[in-house]
Amino acid sequence: MSEKLSAYKIEYFDQMVSTNLYAKTKRAQGENLFIIAKEQTGGMGTKGRSFSSTLGGIYLSKLSFPIKQLATNTFTIMQGAAAAVCKTLCAFGLTPQIKWPNDIFVNGKKICGILIENSLSGKYVASSIVGIGLNVNNTLPQELTSIATTMSIELKKELVVEDVQELLMQYLCTENIDKAYHQYVGWIGEQVCLLVGNEQLRATIKAVDETGRLCVDVQGKEQKFTAAEVSVLPVLSSDRANS
Ligand code: BTN
């Protein structure tokens, strides 16, 4: 166990509504905590969506209390979480890509979602909840099979969930893990569809800047967007041929 991971208390549950929801009830205690559930009945995704959380996946929340982390610089928390997941997947022989800002894909399908919920105190982050849902051996609902995948589908074998979980927790507690984020960002130089409000626009991804904004080229003009402003929808190669 790395030194930083040993500074965390760990609570395990067979079933829970949502590890992020539970983590919020624990904020007042001010204690570093991992909450891990075998399944969730009300798994929460980003933008108010639900997150399928059946047996065989990893559903965890890491509650921590960053010191002097500026509220204007929370992107590093997101970067650290995404990089930790990517490092874990690589260790098991997979090749992950980050779909900005922090969805993790393998072979063009989503394998992991991350939901970060910070609380602020003045200009600082008072507490951070990093919620991670990673598909390992779980069976995906029929409606997700064309867009999502699991580690066991990709590796064509069942994994020991606890082994994946242990490594993920190690990486989540590794100092400067956020610096590895950029090497996994996918779709750079590729055309994607951006959802800006209700409007869709074609753009080529150029980079992710140091504050976490997506830098794109829209008809020869550079534009930058925050994660709150846009969603990225990867364009299928068949679409591209028609564009
Ligand atoms: C997304 O892809 O929209 C984000 C999904 C985040 C799911 C994880 S599972 C553990 C934690 N608890 C939740 O209710 N959500 C996050």
PDB file of C-alpha atoms and ligand atoms in Angstrom, residues 17-21 40 42-47 49-51 53 58-61 103 110 112-115 130-134, ligand 1:
ATOM      1  CA  VAL A  17     -27.757   4.117  -3.878  1.00  0.00           C
ATOM      2  CA  SER A  18     -24.720   6.142  -4.920  1.00  0.00           C
ATOM      3  CA  THR A  19     -21.232   6.291  -3.452  1.00  0.00           C
ATOM      4  CA  ASN A  20     -21.035  10.005  -4.345  1.00  0.00           C
ATOM      5  CA  LEU A  21     -24.282  10.723  -2.479  1.00  0.00           C
ATOM      6  CA  GLN A  40     -25.453   1.027  -7.025  1.00  0.00           C
ATOM      7  CA  GLY A  42     -29.050   5.121  -8.161  1.00  0.00           C
ATOM      8  CA  GLY A  43     -25.656   5.618  -9.807  1.00  0.00           C
ATOM      9  CA  MET A  44     -25.287   9.236 -10.884  1.00  0.00           C
ATOM     10  CA  GLY A  45     -23.631  10.420 -14.074  1.00  0.00           C
ATOM     11  CA  THR A  46     -22.664  13.869 -15.286  1.00  0.00           C
ATOM     12  CA  LYS A  47     -25.248  16.415 -16.464  1.00  0.00           C
ATOM     13  CA  ARG A  49     -27.795  11.440 -16.185  1.00  0.00           C
ATOM     14  CA  SER A  50     -27.938   8.068 -14.459  1.00  0.00           C
ATOM     15  CA  PHE A  51     -25.048   5.601 -14.513  1.00  0.00           C
ATOM     16  CA  SER A  53     -24.009   0.227 -11.903  1.00  0.00           C
ATOM     17  CA  ILE A  58     -16.182  -0.847  -9.766  1.00  0.00           C
ATOM     18  CA  TYR A  59     -18.151   2.007  -8.219  1.00  0.00           C
ATOM     19  CA  LEU A  60     -16.085   4.128  -5.913  1.00  0.00           C
ATOM     20  CA  SER A  61     -15.829   7.605  -4.497  1.00  0.00           C
ATOM     21  CA  ASP A 103     -14.785   9.954 -20.185  1.00  0.00           C
ATOM     22  CA  LYS A 110     -16.903   4.131 -23.143  1.00  0.00           C
ATOM     23  CA  CYS A 112     -15.464   4.401 -17.458  1.00  0.00           C
ATOM     24  CA  GLY A 113     -17.248   7.546 -16.307  1.00  0.00           C
ATOM     25  CA  ILE A 114     -16.083  10.068 -13.740  1.00  0.00           C
ATOM     26  CA  LEU A 115     -18.231  12.420 -11.698  1.00  0.00           C
ATOM     27  CA  VAL A 130     -14.060  11.863  -7.171  1.00  0.00           C
ATOM     28  CA  GLY A 131     -16.646   9.303  -8.246  1.00  0.00           C
ATOM     29  CA  ILE A 132     -15.536   6.592 -10.654  1.00  0.00           C
ATOM     30  CA  GLY A 133     -17.604   3.933 -12.373  1.00  0.00           C
ATOM     31  CA  LEU A 134     -15.420   1.424 -14.217  1.00  0.00           C
TER      32      LEU A 134
HETATM   33  C1  BTN B   1     -20.619   9.739 -16.263  1.00  0.00           C
HETATM   34  O1  BTN B   1     -20.066   9.027 -17.092  1.00  0.00           O
HETATM   35  O2  BTN B   1     -21.617  10.409 -16.557  1.00  0.00           O
HETATM   36  C2  BTN B   1     -20.085   9.771 -14.859  1.00  0.00           C
HETATM   37  C3  BTN B   1     -20.382   8.495 -14.138  1.00  0.00           C
HETATM   38  C4  BTN B   1     -19.849   8.424 -12.726  1.00  0.00           C
HETATM   39  C5  BTN B   1     -20.290   7.168 -12.026  1.00  0.00           C
HETATM   40  C6  BTN B   1     -19.643   7.008 -10.694  1.00  0.00           C
HETATM   41  S1  BTN B   1     -19.950   5.400 -10.020  1.00  0.00           S
HETATM   42  C7  BTN B   1     -19.339   5.903  -8.480  1.00  0.00           C
HETATM   43  C8  BTN B   1     -19.847   7.300  -8.238  1.00  0.00           C
HETATM   44  N1  BTN B   1     -21.153   7.272  -7.648  1.00  0.00           N
HETATM   45  C9  BTN B   1     -22.087   7.749  -8.466  1.00  0.00           C
HETATM   46  O3  BTN B   1     -23.304   7.813  -8.209  1.00  0.00           O
HETATM   47  N2  BTN B   1     -21.521   8.172  -9.600  1.00  0.00           N
HETATM   48  C10 BTN B   1     -20.091   7.959  -9.610  1.00  0.00           C
END
